[in-house]
Amino acid sequence: MANRKKVGWYLIFTVPLLLIFTLIVLVPFVIGIYYAFFQWDGIGANPMVFNGLDNFVRLMEDERFLRSAWLTVLFTVLSVITVNAAGLAFALLVTSKLKLANLARTMLFMPYLIGGLILGYIWQFVFLDVFTLIGDVTGLESIFFNWLNNEDFALFALVFVFTWQMAGYVMIVYIAGIQGIPGEVIEAARIDGASGWQRFLRITVPLLMPAFTISLFLTLSYGFKIYDVNLSLTGGGPANATELFAMNIYNEIFGYGNYGYGQAKAIVFFVIIAAITLTQVYITKKKEVEM
Amino acid sequence: MKAIGNWSKEILLILMALVFLSPIYIIFINSFKNRRELYENTLAFPEEFGLQYYTAAMERMDFFNAFANSIYVTVVSVIFIVILSSMTAWMLARSDNWVSTVIFMTLIATMLIPFQTIMMPLMQLVTGISRTTGIPLYNTLSGLIFMNIGFHAALSVFLYHGFIKSIPISLEEAATIDGASKFGVFWRVVFPILTPITATVMILNVILIWNDFLLPSLTLIDKELRTIPLSVFYFFGEFTIEWNLAMAGLTLTIIPVVIFYVLAQKYIIKGIGEGAVK
């Protein structure tokens, strides 16, 4: 009797959420795997043709997809470096004893809140008008021109804007890490004659490993999945030079109506993200030092 | 001498932060300029601060309607997420059996699934349900809220679960002995203790849901249902860009975010830090 009552309460507390979760996340995920083995245009009246592994074989020869995969890797690697370098630098600056550090922290975090879509539009204007203006005035036209029109530079523009968005976010993670380092440890090293740079490399960096794990995880997965900024800043152009993974999948499914093939891409996308993030967490976890 | 050094450091720091935020300033000043001023010098101050581009942008974006939709979707989604995920997390954390472990692990594992992997089958499912059963999941704000709950369940349960594990069970046991039902114990004793993590869960979900573009763009078809990111997207897509109007539109969308940030700054930075670190 008591046990039955217990089960009853368990169900009342958990079932509503788990039902919604199952319907919205789990069921579509499973159906998605099924769809990936069919050729289908998404129209209910048209037949779904089972074609085994054909979609996955076709992936390997799809030049636009492979290019998009390469661009995504390049984008992610560059972004992980720039976002974390900027975020860590910001964190070191705002944890110094300066009076205006709090105000600066507040300002540096701002872009993250605005949201990728709107940031992209803001920067579209900055590249279009402000960059060209600076180029005209300073004569540095080889650096300050509209990056968005240039096939090689458009991807850097994306890295640039993504860094602007995310640096303040990982800064918060690094701040938490830095504040967790006991002052005595740094002080002891200073007394032992370690220089500022040595203290940073030998003490701060190793003790920040947990913060690195989190920040790398966040930037890797956010970077790999980028879509909103991609859409509003470059729209994938010029000439598909910035069509990253997520956008390629969207276009394949909803643009060209290749539902089965596009879904196969989406499954591969999931496998890659899961593999990368799990490996990364595994590696950096091993490097963390115990206090 | 040292004082001067510190002063210059302070000024450098703020200058850096100002340069960092300069794109927002540029958008703001250009939202007041006419076409001629805009093309003459993008960095100059406007000749006058008229609001005509704002009223025009508001009209084209149907701003107040989009704003109301965004508020409605965000607030209702977050309320449901907080209620349902705190209840679920509490049960999972307080009952040590393999069912709870499997449920919890499944939730965590799905956090690795990118939205693009399930967007198409989800849309098939949702349109199918709407068509066959008449339950209005597709092309309605309630449907979007329902999907938001599903998508943000995992992270929210995860955060609550970690917090609940760290609080002692003795209070709950005392309340149970006093004859309170599970429901009473949770809402009167446990939920008040969860306030700090509830703040974190709310902040994270507000930011994610307010800025979400892809899910609403797939599920909301009617023009009058558009949320703010959708109305900005269509604003930029439908017309050849008149930049002064566009800037006014962008400024309009940033204002609510800034107000929210100024009001809840302390909680936001704390919430983001905790949400990321956990």
mmCIF file of N, CA, C and O in Angstrom, chain A residues 30-85:
data_model
loop_
_atom_site.group_PDB
_atom_site.id
_atom_site.type_symbol
_atom_site.label_atom_id
_atom_site.label_comp_id
_atom_site.label_asym_id
_atom_site.label_seq_id
_atom_site.Cartn_x
_atom_site.Cartn_y
_atom_site.Cartn_z
ATOM 1 N N VAL A 30 14.635 9.381 -32.822
ATOM 2 C CA VAL A 30 14.542 8.018 -33.346
ATOM 3 C C VAL A 30 13.961 8.005 -34.762
ATOM 4 O O VAL A 30 14.504 7.368 -35.665
ATOM 5 N N ILE A 31 12.877 8.762 -34.966
ATOM 6 C CA ILE A 31 12.307 8.834 -36.322
ATOM 7 C C ILE A 31 13.362 9.364 -37.289
ATOM 8 O O ILE A 31 13.447 8.925 -38.433
ATOM 9 N N GLY A 32 14.179 10.303 -36.806
ATOM 10 C CA GLY A 32 15.206 10.913 -37.653
ATOM 11 C C GLY A 32 16.196 9.887 -38.160
ATOM 12 O O GLY A 32 16.613 9.945 -39.324
ATOM 13 N N ILE A 33 16.577 8.963 -37.314
ATOM 14 C CA ILE A 33 17.509 7.917 -37.744
ATOM 15 C C ILE A 33 16.851 7.072 -38.840
ATOM 16 O O ILE A 33 17.468 6.754 -39.855
ATOM 17 N N TYR A 34 15.572 6.776 -38.658
ATOM 18 C CA TYR A 34 14.815 5.993 -39.631
ATOM 19 C C TYR A 34 14.759 6.723 -40.993
ATOM 20 O O TYR A 34 15.101 6.171 -42.031
ATOM 21 N N TYR A 35 14.414 8.010 -40.955
ATOM 22 C CA TYR A 35 14.312 8.797 -42.192
ATOM 23 C C TYR A 35 15.616 8.806 -42.992
ATOM 24 O O TYR A 35 15.616 8.918 -44.201
ATOM 25 N N ALA A 36 16.729 8.714 -42.276
ATOM 26 C CA ALA A 36 18.030 8.879 -42.928
ATOM 27 C C ALA A 36 18.327 7.756 -43.927
ATOM 28 O O ALA A 36 19.236 7.869 -44.738
ATOM 29 N N PHE A 37 17.546 6.661 -43.882
ATOM 30 C CA PHE A 37 17.790 5.553 -44.806
ATOM 31 C C PHE A 37 16.817 5.553 -45.983
ATOM 32 O O PHE A 37 16.692 4.568 -46.697
ATOM 33 N N PHE A 38 16.144 6.672 -46.177
ATOM 34 C CA PHE A 38 15.153 6.733 -47.251
ATOM 35 C C PHE A 38 15.463 7.894 -48.194
ATOM 36 O O PHE A 38 16.150 8.838 -47.828
ATOM 37 N N GLN A 39 14.907 7.732 -49.416
ATOM 38 C CA GLN A 39 14.907 8.873 -50.307
ATOM 39 C C GLN A 39 13.502 9.430 -50.296
ATOM 40 O O GLN A 39 12.535 8.714 -50.544
ATOM 41 N N TRP A 40 13.369 10.717 -49.962
ATOM 42 C CA TRP A 40 12.034 11.293 -49.776
ATOM 43 C C TRP A 40 12.106 12.801 -49.935
ATOM 44 O O TRP A 40 13.087 13.424 -49.542
ATOM 45 N N ASP A 41 11.044 13.371 -50.524
ATOM 46 C CA ASP A 41 11.051 14.823 -50.726
ATOM 47 C C ASP A 41 10.231 15.577 -49.692
ATOM 48 O O ASP A 41 10.008 16.772 -49.819
ATOM 49 N N GLY A 42 9.754 14.857 -48.659
ATOM 50 C CA GLY A 42 9.052 15.548 -47.583
ATOM 51 C C GLY A 42 7.569 15.735 -47.830
ATOM 52 O O GLY A 42 6.849 16.197 -46.959
ATOM 53 N N ILE A 43 7.103 15.367 -49.020
ATOM 54 C CA ILE A 43 5.675 15.523 -49.306
ATOM 55 C C ILE A 43 4.974 14.220 -48.952
ATOM 56 O O ILE A 43 5.329 13.152 -49.468
ATOM 57 N N GLY A 44 4.015 14.309 -48.069
ATOM 58 C CA GLY A 44 3.353 13.117 -47.525
ATOM 59 C C GLY A 44 2.808 12.179 -48.585
ATOM 60 O O GLY A 44 2.861 10.956 -48.436
ATOM 61 N N ALA A 45 2.280 12.752 -49.673
ATOM 62 C CA ALA A 45 1.649 11.927 -50.697
ATOM 63 C C ALA A 45 2.688 11.145 -51.522
ATOM 64 O O ALA A 45 2.367 10.107 -52.105
ATOM 65 N N ASN A 46 3.914 11.645 -51.562
ATOM 66 C CA ASN A 46 4.940 10.968 -52.362
ATOM 67 C C ASN A 46 5.573 9.824 -51.573
ATOM 68 O O ASN A 46 5.713 9.902 -50.360
ATOM 69 N N PRO A 47 5.956 8.749 -52.276
ATOM 70 C CA PRO A 47 6.475 7.571 -51.574
ATOM 71 C C PRO A 47 7.861 7.805 -50.984
ATOM 72 O O PRO A 47 8.662 8.568 -51.539
ATOM 73 N N MET A 48 8.109 7.161 -49.848
ATOM 74 C CA MET A 48 9.452 7.136 -49.280
ATOM 75 C C MET A 48 10.122 5.872 -49.793
ATOM 76 O O MET A 48 9.593 4.780 -49.621
ATOM 77 N N VAL A 49 11.270 6.029 -50.436
ATOM 78 C CA VAL A 49 11.944 4.872 -51.022
ATOM 79 C C VAL A 49 13.130 4.491 -50.148
ATOM 80 O O VAL A 49 14.043 5.307 -49.952
ATOM 81 N N PHE A 50 13.112 3.254 -49.667
ATOM 82 C CA PHE A 50 14.237 2.795 -48.849
ATOM 83 C C PHE A 50 15.465 2.645 -49.735
ATOM 84 O O PHE A 50 15.414 2.017 -50.787
ATOM 85 N N ASN A 51 16.579 3.259 -49.331
ATOM 86 C CA ASN A 51 17.787 3.083 -50.157
ATOM 87 C C ASN A 51 19.018 2.747 -49.315
ATOM 88 O O ASN A 51 20.139 3.086 -49.659
ATOM 89 N N GLY A 52 18.778 2.076 -48.213
ATOM 90 C CA GLY A 52 19.890 1.549 -47.416
ATOM 91 C C GLY A 52 20.884 2.624 -47.028
ATOM 92 O O GLY A 52 20.507 3.685 -46.538
ATOM 93 N N LEU A 53 22.151 2.363 -47.293
ATOM 94 C CA LEU A 53 23.197 3.298 -46.885
ATOM 95 C C LEU A 53 23.542 4.318 -47.968
ATOM 96 O O LEU A 53 24.500 5.075 -47.834
ATOM 97 N N ASP A 54 22.735 4.327 -49.053
ATOM 98 C CA ASP A 54 23.059 5.215 -50.186
ATOM 99 C C ASP A 54 23.272 6.664 -49.772
ATOM 100 O O ASP A 54 24.193 7.325 -50.258
ATOM 101 N N ASN A 55 22.395 7.170 -48.854
ATOM 102 C CA ASN A 55 22.530 8.559 -48.438
ATOM 103 C C ASN A 55 23.904 8.827 -47.827
ATOM 104 O O ASN A 55 24.508 9.874 -48.067
ATOM 105 N N PHE A 56 24.381 7.861 -47.045
ATOM 106 C CA PHE A 56 25.662 8.061 -46.367
ATOM 107 C C PHE A 56 26.831 7.943 -47.330
ATOM 108 O O PHE A 56 27.844 8.628 -47.180
ATOM 109 N N VAL A 57 26.678 7.067 -48.339
ATOM 110 C CA VAL A 57 27.715 6.949 -49.360
ATOM 111 C C VAL A 57 27.787 8.247 -50.173
ATOM 112 O O VAL A 57 28.860 8.789 -50.427
ATOM 113 N N ARG A 58 26.594 8.758 -50.498
ATOM 114 C CA ARG A 58 26.517 9.977 -51.300
ATOM 115 C C ARG A 58 27.189 11.151 -50.583
ATOM 116 O O ARG A 58 27.830 12.001 -51.215
ATOM 117 N N LEU A 59 27.050 11.179 -49.249
ATOM 118 C CA LEU A 59 27.679 12.218 -48.435
ATOM 119 C C LEU A 59 29.161 12.368 -48.708
ATOM 120 O O LEU A 59 29.700 13.471 -48.775
ATOM 121 N N MET A 60 29.802 11.199 -48.818
ATOM 122 C CA MET A 60 31.258 11.184 -48.952
ATOM 123 C C MET A 60 31.712 11.795 -50.268
ATOM 124 O O MET A 60 32.869 12.151 -50.428
ATOM 125 N N GLU A 61 30.787 11.848 -51.239
ATOM 126 C CA GLU A 61 31.177 12.386 -52.557
ATOM 127 C C GLU A 61 30.555 13.758 -52.821
ATOM 128 O O GLU A 61 30.738 14.314 -53.896
ATOM 129 N N ASP A 62 29.821 14.258 -51.852
ATOM 130 C CA ASP A 62 29.142 15.545 -52.028
ATOM 131 C C ASP A 62 30.120 16.680 -51.745
ATOM 132 O O ASP A 62 30.440 16.972 -50.598
ATOM 133 N N GLU A 63 30.596 17.312 -52.834
ATOM 134 C CA GLU A 63 31.667 18.301 -52.649
ATOM 135 C C GLU A 63 31.233 19.502 -51.821
ATOM 136 O O GLU A 63 31.995 20.030 -51.025
ATOM 137 N N ARG A 64 29.976 19.922 -52.022
ATOM 138 C CA ARG A 64 29.507 21.082 -51.277
ATOM 139 C C ARG A 64 29.451 20.764 -49.778
ATOM 140 O O ARG A 64 29.811 21.585 -48.941
ATOM 141 N N PHE A 65 29.038 19.535 -49.473
ATOM 142 C CA PHE A 65 28.969 19.126 -48.073
ATOM 143 C C PHE A 65 30.362 19.013 -47.470
ATOM 144 O O PHE A 65 30.621 19.484 -46.355
ATOM 145 N N LEU A 66 31.285 18.416 -48.223
ATOM 146 C CA LEU A 66 32.649 18.254 -47.704
ATOM 147 C C LEU A 66 33.310 19.612 -47.493
ATOM 148 O O LEU A 66 34.011 19.831 -46.511
ATOM 149 N N ARG A 67 33.024 20.535 -48.430
ATOM 150 C CA ARG A 67 33.587 21.881 -48.274
ATOM 151 C C ARG A 67 33.005 22.547 -47.027
ATOM 152 O O ARG A 67 33.728 23.161 -46.234
ATOM 153 N N SER A 68 31.710 22.376 -46.870
ATOM 154 C CA SER A 68 31.049 22.939 -45.704
ATOM 155 C C SER A 68 31.619 22.346 -44.413
ATOM 156 O O SER A 68 31.826 23.056 -43.422
ATOM 157 N N ALA A 69 31.906 21.034 -44.448
ATOM 158 C CA ALA A 69 32.496 20.373 -43.279
ATOM 159 C C ALA A 69 33.864 20.973 -42.967
ATOM 160 O O ALA A 69 34.176 21.312 -41.821
ATOM 161 N N TRP A 70 34.666 21.157 -44.012
ATOM 162 C CA TRP A 70 36.002 21.729 -43.831
ATOM 163 C C TRP A 70 35.933 23.156 -43.292
ATOM 164 O O TRP A 70 36.655 23.530 -42.373
ATOM 165 N N LEU A 71 35.004 23.949 -43.857
ATOM 166 C CA LEU A 71 34.845 25.335 -43.392
ATOM 167 C C LEU A 71 34.415 25.368 -41.930
ATOM 168 O O LEU A 71 34.878 26.206 -41.151
ATOM 169 N N THR A 72 33.549 24.431 -41.552
ATOM 170 C CA THR A 72 33.091 24.387 -40.164
ATOM 171 C C THR A 72 34.239 24.062 -39.218
ATOM 172 O O THR A 72 34.379 24.677 -38.158
ATOM 173 N N VAL A 73 35.085 23.095 -39.630
ATOM 174 C CA VAL A 73 36.233 22.735 -38.801
ATOM 175 C C VAL A 73 37.161 23.944 -38.662
ATOM 176 O O VAL A 73 37.583 24.313 -37.558
ATOM 177 N N LEU A 74 37.443 24.590 -39.804
ATOM 178 C CA LEU A 74 38.327 25.755 -39.800
ATOM 179 C C LEU A 74 37.749 26.854 -38.908
ATOM 180 O O LEU A 74 38.436 27.410 -38.038
ATOM 181 N N PHE A 75 36.462 27.124 -39.101
ATOM 182 C CA PHE A 75 35.795 28.145 -38.298
ATOM 183 C C PHE A 75 35.890 27.823 -36.813
ATOM 184 O O PHE A 75 36.223 28.673 -35.994
ATOM 185 N N THR A 76 35.607 26.553 -36.485
ATOM 186 C CA THR A 76 35.573 26.176 -35.078
ATOM 187 C C THR A 76 36.955 26.270 -34.440
ATOM 188 O O THR A 76 37.103 26.800 -33.337
ATOM 189 N N VAL A 77 37.976 25.781 -35.147
ATOM 190 C CA VAL A 77 39.332 25.822 -34.590
ATOM 191 C C VAL A 77 39.756 27.277 -34.342
ATOM 192 O O VAL A 77 40.204 27.634 -33.247
ATOM 193 N N LEU A 78 39.553 28.122 -35.358
ATOM 194 C CA LEU A 78 39.926 29.533 -35.205
ATOM 195 C C LEU A 78 39.140 30.182 -34.067
ATOM 196 O O LEU A 78 39.700 30.892 -33.232
ATOM 197 N N SER A 79 37.863 29.899 -34.013
ATOM 198 C CA SER A 79 37.026 30.532 -32.983
ATOM 199 C C SER A 79 37.390 30.079 -31.583
ATOM 200 O O SER A 79 37.391 30.881 -30.661
ATOM 201 N N VAL A 80 37.653 28.782 -31.440
ATOM 202 C CA VAL A 80 38.010 28.278 -30.112
ATOM 203 C C VAL A 80 39.237 29.033 -29.605
ATOM 204 O O VAL A 80 39.294 29.452 -28.452
ATOM 205 N N ILE A 81 40.204 29.254 -30.500
ATOM 206 C CA ILE A 81 41.419 29.974 -30.096
ATOM 207 C C ILE A 81 41.101 31.430 -29.750
ATOM 208 O O ILE A 81 41.431 31.915 -28.659
ATOM 209 N N THR A 82 40.414 32.132 -30.662
ATOM 210 C CA THR A 82 40.205 33.569 -30.436
ATOM 211 C C THR A 82 39.254 33.818 -29.262
ATOM 212 O O THR A 82 39.508 34.689 -28.447
ATOM 213 N N VAL A 83 38.182 33.035 -29.172
ATOM 214 C CA VAL A 83 37.219 33.262 -28.086
ATOM 215 C C VAL A 83 37.891 33.040 -26.735
ATOM 216 O O VAL A 83 37.743 33.843 -25.811
ATOM 217 N N ASN A 84 38.665 31.963 -26.623
ATOM 218 C CA ASN A 84 39.272 31.669 -25.331
ATOM 219 C C ASN A 84 40.406 32.619 -24.993
ATOM 220 O O ASN A 84 40.563 33.009 -23.835
ATOM 221 N N ALA A 85 41.185 33.028 -26.002
ATOM 222 C CA ALA A 85 42.251 33.996 -25.752
ATOM 223 C C ALA A 85 41.635 35.312 -25.267
ATOM 224 O O ALA A 85 42.047 35.875 -24.247
#
